[in-house]
Every structure is written in structure tokens, then in C-alpha cells.
Tab-separated table of C-alpha atoms in Angstrom:
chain	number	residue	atom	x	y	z
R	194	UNK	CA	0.449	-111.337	-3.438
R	195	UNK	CA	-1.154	-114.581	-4.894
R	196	UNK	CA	0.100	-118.104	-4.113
R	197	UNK	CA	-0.721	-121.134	-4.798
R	198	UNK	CA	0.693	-124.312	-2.748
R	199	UNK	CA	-0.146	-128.234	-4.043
R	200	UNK	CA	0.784	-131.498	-2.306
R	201	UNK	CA	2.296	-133.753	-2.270
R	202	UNK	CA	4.631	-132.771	-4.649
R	203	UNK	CA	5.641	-136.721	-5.512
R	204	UNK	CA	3.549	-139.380	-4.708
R	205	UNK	CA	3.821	-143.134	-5.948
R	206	UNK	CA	0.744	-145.597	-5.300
R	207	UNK	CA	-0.232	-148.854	-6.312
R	208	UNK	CA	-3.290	-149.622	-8.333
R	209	UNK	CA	-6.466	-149.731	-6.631
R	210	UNK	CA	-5.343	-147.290	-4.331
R	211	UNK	CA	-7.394	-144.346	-3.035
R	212	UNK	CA	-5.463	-140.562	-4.064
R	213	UNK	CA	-6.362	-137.162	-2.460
R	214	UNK	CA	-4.020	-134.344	-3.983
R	215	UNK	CA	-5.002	-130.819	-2.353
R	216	UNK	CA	-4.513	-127.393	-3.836
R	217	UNK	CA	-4.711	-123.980	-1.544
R	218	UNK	CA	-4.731	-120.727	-2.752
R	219	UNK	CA	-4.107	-117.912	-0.616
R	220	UNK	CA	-4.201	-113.480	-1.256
R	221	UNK	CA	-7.335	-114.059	-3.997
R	222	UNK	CA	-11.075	-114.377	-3.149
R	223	UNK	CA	-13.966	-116.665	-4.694
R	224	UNK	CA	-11.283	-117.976	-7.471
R	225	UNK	CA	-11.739	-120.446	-10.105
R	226	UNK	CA	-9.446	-122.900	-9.759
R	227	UNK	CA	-8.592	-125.729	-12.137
R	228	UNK	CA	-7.199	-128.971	-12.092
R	229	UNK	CA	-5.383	-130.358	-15.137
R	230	UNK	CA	-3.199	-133.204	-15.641
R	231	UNK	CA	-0.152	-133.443	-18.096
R	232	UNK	CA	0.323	-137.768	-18.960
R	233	UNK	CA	3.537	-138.514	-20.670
R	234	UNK	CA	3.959	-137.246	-24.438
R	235	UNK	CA	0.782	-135.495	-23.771
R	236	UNK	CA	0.130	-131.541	-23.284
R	237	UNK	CA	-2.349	-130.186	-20.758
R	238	UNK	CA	-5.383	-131.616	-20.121
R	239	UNK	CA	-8.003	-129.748	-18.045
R	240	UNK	CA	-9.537	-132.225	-15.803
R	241	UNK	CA	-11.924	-130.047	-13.341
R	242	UNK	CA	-12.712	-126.329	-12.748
R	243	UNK	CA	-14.838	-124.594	-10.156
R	244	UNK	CA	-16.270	-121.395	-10.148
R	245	UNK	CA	-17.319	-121.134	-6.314
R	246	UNK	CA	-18.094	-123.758	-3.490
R	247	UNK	CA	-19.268	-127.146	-4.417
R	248	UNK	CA	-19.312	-125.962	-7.702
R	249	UNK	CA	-16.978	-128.378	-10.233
R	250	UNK	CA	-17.351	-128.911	-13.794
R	251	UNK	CA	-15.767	-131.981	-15.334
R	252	UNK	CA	-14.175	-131.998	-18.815
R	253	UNK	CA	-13.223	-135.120	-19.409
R	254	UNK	CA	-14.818	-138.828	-18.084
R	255	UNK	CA	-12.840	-140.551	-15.678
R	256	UNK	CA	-12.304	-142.259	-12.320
R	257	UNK	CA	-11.251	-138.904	-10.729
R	258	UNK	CA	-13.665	-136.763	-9.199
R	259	UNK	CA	-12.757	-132.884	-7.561
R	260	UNK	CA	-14.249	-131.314	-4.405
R	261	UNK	CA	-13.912	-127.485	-3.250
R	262	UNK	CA	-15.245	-127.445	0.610
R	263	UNK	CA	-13.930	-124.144	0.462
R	264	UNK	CA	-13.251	-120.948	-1.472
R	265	UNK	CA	-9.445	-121.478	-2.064
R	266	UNK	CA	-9.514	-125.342	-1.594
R	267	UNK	CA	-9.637	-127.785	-4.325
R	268	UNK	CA	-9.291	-131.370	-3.818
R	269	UNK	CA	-8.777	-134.089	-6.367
R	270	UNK	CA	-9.808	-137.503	-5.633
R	271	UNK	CA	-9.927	-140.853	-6.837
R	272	UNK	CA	-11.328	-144.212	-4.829
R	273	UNK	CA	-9.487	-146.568	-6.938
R	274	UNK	CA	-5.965	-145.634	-9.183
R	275	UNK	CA	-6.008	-146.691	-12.341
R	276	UNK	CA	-2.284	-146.990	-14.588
R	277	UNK	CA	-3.450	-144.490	-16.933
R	278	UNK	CA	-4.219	-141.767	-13.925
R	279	UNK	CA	0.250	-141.619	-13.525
R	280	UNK	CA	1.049	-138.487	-14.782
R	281	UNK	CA	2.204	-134.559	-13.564
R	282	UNK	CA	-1.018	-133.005	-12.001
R	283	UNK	CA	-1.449	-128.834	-11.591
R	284	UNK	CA	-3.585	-126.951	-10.538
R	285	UNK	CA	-4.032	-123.050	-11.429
R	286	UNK	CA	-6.422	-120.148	-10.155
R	287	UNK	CA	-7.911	-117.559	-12.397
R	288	UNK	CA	-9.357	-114.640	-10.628
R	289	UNK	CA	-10.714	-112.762	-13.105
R	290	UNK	CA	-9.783	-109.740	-16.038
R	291	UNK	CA	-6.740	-110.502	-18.101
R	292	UNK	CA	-7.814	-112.931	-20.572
R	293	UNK	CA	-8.380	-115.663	-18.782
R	294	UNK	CA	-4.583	-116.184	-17.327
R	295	UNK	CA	-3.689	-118.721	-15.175
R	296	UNK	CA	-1.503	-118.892	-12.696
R	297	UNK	CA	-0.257	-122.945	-11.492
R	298	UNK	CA	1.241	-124.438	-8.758
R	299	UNK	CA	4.035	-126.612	-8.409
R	300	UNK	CA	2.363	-129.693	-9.277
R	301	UNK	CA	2.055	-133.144	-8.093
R	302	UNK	CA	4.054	-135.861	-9.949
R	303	UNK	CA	2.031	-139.417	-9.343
R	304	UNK	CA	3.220	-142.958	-10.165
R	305	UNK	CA	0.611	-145.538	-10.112
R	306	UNK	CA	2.375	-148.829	-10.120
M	251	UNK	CA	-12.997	-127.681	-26.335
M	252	UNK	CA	-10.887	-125.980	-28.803
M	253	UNK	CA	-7.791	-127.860	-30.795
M	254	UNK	CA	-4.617	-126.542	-30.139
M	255	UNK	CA	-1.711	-128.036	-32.061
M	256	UNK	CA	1.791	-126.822	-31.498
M	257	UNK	CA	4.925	-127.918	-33.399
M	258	UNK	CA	7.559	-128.784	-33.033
M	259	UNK	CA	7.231	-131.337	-30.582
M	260	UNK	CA	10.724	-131.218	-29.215
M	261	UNK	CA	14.080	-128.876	-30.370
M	262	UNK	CA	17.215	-129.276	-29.724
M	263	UNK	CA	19.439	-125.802	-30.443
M	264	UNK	CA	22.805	-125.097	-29.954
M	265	UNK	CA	23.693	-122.174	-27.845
M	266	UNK	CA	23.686	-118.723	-29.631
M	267	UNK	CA	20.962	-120.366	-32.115
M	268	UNK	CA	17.667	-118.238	-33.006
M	269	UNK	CA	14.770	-120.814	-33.186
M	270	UNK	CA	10.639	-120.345	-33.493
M	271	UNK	CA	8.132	-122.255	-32.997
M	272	UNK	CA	4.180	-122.566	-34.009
M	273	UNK	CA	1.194	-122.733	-32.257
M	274	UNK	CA	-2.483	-123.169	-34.079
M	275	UNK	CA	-5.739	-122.697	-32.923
M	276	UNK	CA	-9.295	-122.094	-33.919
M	277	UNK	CA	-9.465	-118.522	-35.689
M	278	UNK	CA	-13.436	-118.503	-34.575
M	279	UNK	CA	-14.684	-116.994	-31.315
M	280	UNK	CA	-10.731	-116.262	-30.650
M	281	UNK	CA	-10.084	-113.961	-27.479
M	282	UNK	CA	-6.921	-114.150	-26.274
M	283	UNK	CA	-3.996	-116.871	-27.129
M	284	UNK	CA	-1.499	-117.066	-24.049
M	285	UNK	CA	2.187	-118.296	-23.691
M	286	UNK	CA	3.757	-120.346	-21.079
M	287	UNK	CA	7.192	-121.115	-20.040
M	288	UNK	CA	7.578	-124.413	-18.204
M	289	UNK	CA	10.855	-125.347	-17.029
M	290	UNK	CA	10.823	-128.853	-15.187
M	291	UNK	CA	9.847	-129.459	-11.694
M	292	UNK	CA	8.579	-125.886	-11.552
M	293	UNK	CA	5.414	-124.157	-12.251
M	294	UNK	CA	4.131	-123.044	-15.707
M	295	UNK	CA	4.985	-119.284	-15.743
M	296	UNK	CA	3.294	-116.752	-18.149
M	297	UNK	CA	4.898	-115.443	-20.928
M	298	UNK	CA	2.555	-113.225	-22.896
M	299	UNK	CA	-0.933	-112.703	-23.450
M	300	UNK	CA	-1.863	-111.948	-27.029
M	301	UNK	CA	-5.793	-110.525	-27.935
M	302	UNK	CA	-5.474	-108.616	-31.586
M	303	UNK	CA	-4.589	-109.621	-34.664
M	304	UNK	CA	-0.606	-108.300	-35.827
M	305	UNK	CA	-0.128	-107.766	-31.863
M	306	UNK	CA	3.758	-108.207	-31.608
M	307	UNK	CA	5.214	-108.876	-28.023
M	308	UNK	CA	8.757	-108.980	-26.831
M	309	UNK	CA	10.685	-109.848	-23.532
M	310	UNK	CA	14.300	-109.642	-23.941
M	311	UNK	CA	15.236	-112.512	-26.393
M	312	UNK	CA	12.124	-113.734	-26.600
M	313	UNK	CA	9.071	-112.286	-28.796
M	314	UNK	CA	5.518	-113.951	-30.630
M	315	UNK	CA	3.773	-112.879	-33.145
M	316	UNK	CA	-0.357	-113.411	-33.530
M	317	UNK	CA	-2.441	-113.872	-36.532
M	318	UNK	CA	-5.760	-114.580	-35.588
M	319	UNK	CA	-7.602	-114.825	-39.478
M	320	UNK	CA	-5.707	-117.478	-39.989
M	321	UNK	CA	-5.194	-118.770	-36.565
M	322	UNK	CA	-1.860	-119.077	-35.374
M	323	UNK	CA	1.158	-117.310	-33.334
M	324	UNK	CA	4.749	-117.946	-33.662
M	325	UNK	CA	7.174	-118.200	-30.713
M	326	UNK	CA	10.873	-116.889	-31.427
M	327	UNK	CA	13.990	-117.054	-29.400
M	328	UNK	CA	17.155	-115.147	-30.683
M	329	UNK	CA	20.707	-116.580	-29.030
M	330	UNK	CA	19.320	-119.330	-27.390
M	331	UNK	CA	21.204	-119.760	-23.796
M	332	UNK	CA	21.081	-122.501	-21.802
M	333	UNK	CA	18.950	-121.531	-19.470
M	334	UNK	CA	16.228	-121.261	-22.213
M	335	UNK	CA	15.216	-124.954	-22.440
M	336	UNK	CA	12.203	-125.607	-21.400
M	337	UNK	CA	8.506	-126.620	-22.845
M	338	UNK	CA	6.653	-123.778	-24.365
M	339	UNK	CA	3.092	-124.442	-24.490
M	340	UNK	CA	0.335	-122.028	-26.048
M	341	UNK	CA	-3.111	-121.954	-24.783
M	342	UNK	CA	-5.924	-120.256	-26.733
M	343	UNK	CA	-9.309	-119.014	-25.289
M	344	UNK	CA	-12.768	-117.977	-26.755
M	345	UNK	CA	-13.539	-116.322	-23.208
M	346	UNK	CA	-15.668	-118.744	-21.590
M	347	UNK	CA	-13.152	-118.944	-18.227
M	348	UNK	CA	-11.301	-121.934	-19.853
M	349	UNK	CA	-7.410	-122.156	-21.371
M	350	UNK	CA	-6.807	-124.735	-23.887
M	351	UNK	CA	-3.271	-125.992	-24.265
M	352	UNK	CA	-1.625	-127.389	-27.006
M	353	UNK	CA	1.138	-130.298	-26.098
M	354	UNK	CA	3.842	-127.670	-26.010
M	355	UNK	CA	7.453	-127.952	-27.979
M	356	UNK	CA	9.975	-129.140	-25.296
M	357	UNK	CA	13.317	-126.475	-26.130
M	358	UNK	CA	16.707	-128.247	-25.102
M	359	UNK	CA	19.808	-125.592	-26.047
M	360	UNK	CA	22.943	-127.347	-26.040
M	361	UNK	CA	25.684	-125.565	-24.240
């Protein structure tokens, strides 16, 4: 079966800070895989997706940026934290068939003080 | 990107309460219009998938309802329990790979 692991699962980080959060997915090839972030009072906001390696699509402009150096790695960075970047970050997989479902990790819950 | 709304925003129930909530999206393009459960500090976990117009789903107390002409699906709970709060959000597709997600109605049911 299919999971998905993210961490950390909690981080808090002053601003100006550099952040890596990384996402694994493991029992699914060649994935897309999805990174969205959820601020407070918002809903769901899709950040980045990739379709294969090196492959990312950005929704949405920002100081975060997303790498996949592999097929069931996904890596969301950012060189300097902003306040507005604190908020509940997931990331999902979609392999394919079903109507586009996603499935989501556990998330990462970031502070930036 | 496609505008989901969903409302309420937040409903609080007491315990043995039926409640329903809304969820709107674009009725052009539409293929598929997907429910989530998301209880906190865990994972968004799929509740139904929904493709034709009139499609009907049900798992135990909960069900949804789809009407894609005019672009919107209901959400209903019947005897709320506690263990039923959570945020419901509803995501809609046109097929391109991509969900959409509306802000979700956070369910609290009050023992």
C-alpha cells in the first residue's frame, strides 16, 4: 500500500530564516505530488505540483520554491521566511485514474516568528 | 484556477443533530467534485468522489448530493456524534491533474 511521510511535523523559525520541509512517498511510481499550504482562516491553497523529476509547476507567486531530485521526493524550500509563509503545509500524491484524488500526508505545522 | 466557495464557515451541532452543508463550484468543464474529512493534526482523508449529475453517495451517517447544471453538492450528516467534528472541505476538478479546495466548514458537535 501507498504512504506518504512529511517532516517535520512542527517546526517554528524566525524570520529570515532558511525552511526545507520534505515529503516521501513510498508503494506508487512516477507520482504527482503536490504541495499546498492551509494559512489561518484560509482553505487549501495549492502551492507546487510535479508531474516527474525536476518537473514543478508553481500556482501561486511567492518566496517558496519546490524541488523533486527524485520520483517520490518533493522538497519545499524557502531562503528567507517571511510572517505570512506560518501556516499548516501538506503535501498529497495523485497517481493517476480516479478523478484526480489525492491522498495527503500528515502535514507540517510552521511558525515563523 | 477554479472558485470554490463552501458555507458554512464553521457549525457548531449538538449531538444527535442532522446538519448539511454547501459546496459551489464552476458548473463548466466540471469532472469530478471530491469530499474530504479533516480532523485536526491528521491527514485529509477522502470521503467521496462525485462525477454525474443527481449522483447520490452515502457512508453510514454521512451522504452528498451533486448537481452539476447548477454547480453545487450538499454535504449531510444525520445524528451528529462527537467524533464527527471536523473540517469538511470540497474540492472540484475540470480534469487537468489539479484539486481545487474550497475553505472547508469546520463541524464542532457538542457532546
Amino acid at each position: 500500500s501507498q504512504t506518504i511521510h512529511q517532516w517535520p511535523a512542527t517546526l517554528v523559525q524566525p524570520v529570515g530564516s532558511p525552511l526545507s520541509l520534505e515529503c516521501t512517498v513510498e508503494g506508487t511510481s512516477n507520482p504527482n505530488l503536490y504541495w499546498y499550504r492551509q494559512a489561518a482562516g484560509r482553505g487549501l491553497q495549492l502551492l507546487f505540483y510535479s508531474v516527474g523529476i525536476g518537473q514543478i509547476s508553481s500556482e501561486v507567486p511567492q518566496n517558496l520554491s519546490a524541488s523533486r531530485p527524485q520520483d517520490r521526493q518533493f522538497i519545499l524550500s524557502s531562503k528567507k521566511l517571511l510572517l505570512s509563509d506560518s501556516g499548516f503545509y501538506l503535501c498529497a500524491w495523485f497517481a493517476g485514474g480516479h478523478y484526480n484524488e489525492q491522498f495527503f500526508g500528515p502535514g507540517t505545522r510552521l511558525t515563523v516568528l | 484556477i477554479l472558485n470554490v466557495e463552501q458555507s458554512p464557515q464553521s457549525l457548531h451541532v449538538q449531538e444527535g443533530d442532522s446538519t448539511n452543508f454547501t459546496c459551489s463550484f464552476p458548473s463548466s468543464n466540471f469532472y469530478a467534485l471530491h469530499w474530504y474529512r479533516w480532523e485536526t493534526a491528521k491527514s485529509p482523508e477522502a470521503l467521496f468522489v462525485m462525477t454525474l449529475n443527481g449522483d447520490e453517495k452515502k457512508k453510514g451517517r454521512i451522504s452528498a448530493t451533486l448537481n452539476t447544471k447548477e454547480g453545487y453538492s450538499y454535504l449531510y450528516i444525520k445524528g451528529s456524534q462527537p467524533e464527527d467534528s471536523a473540517t469538511y472541505l470540497c474540492a472540484s476538478t475540470t480534469g487537468a491533474n489539479n484539486l481545487f479546495f474550497g475553505t472547508g466548514t469546520r463541524l464542532t458537535v457538542i457532546p
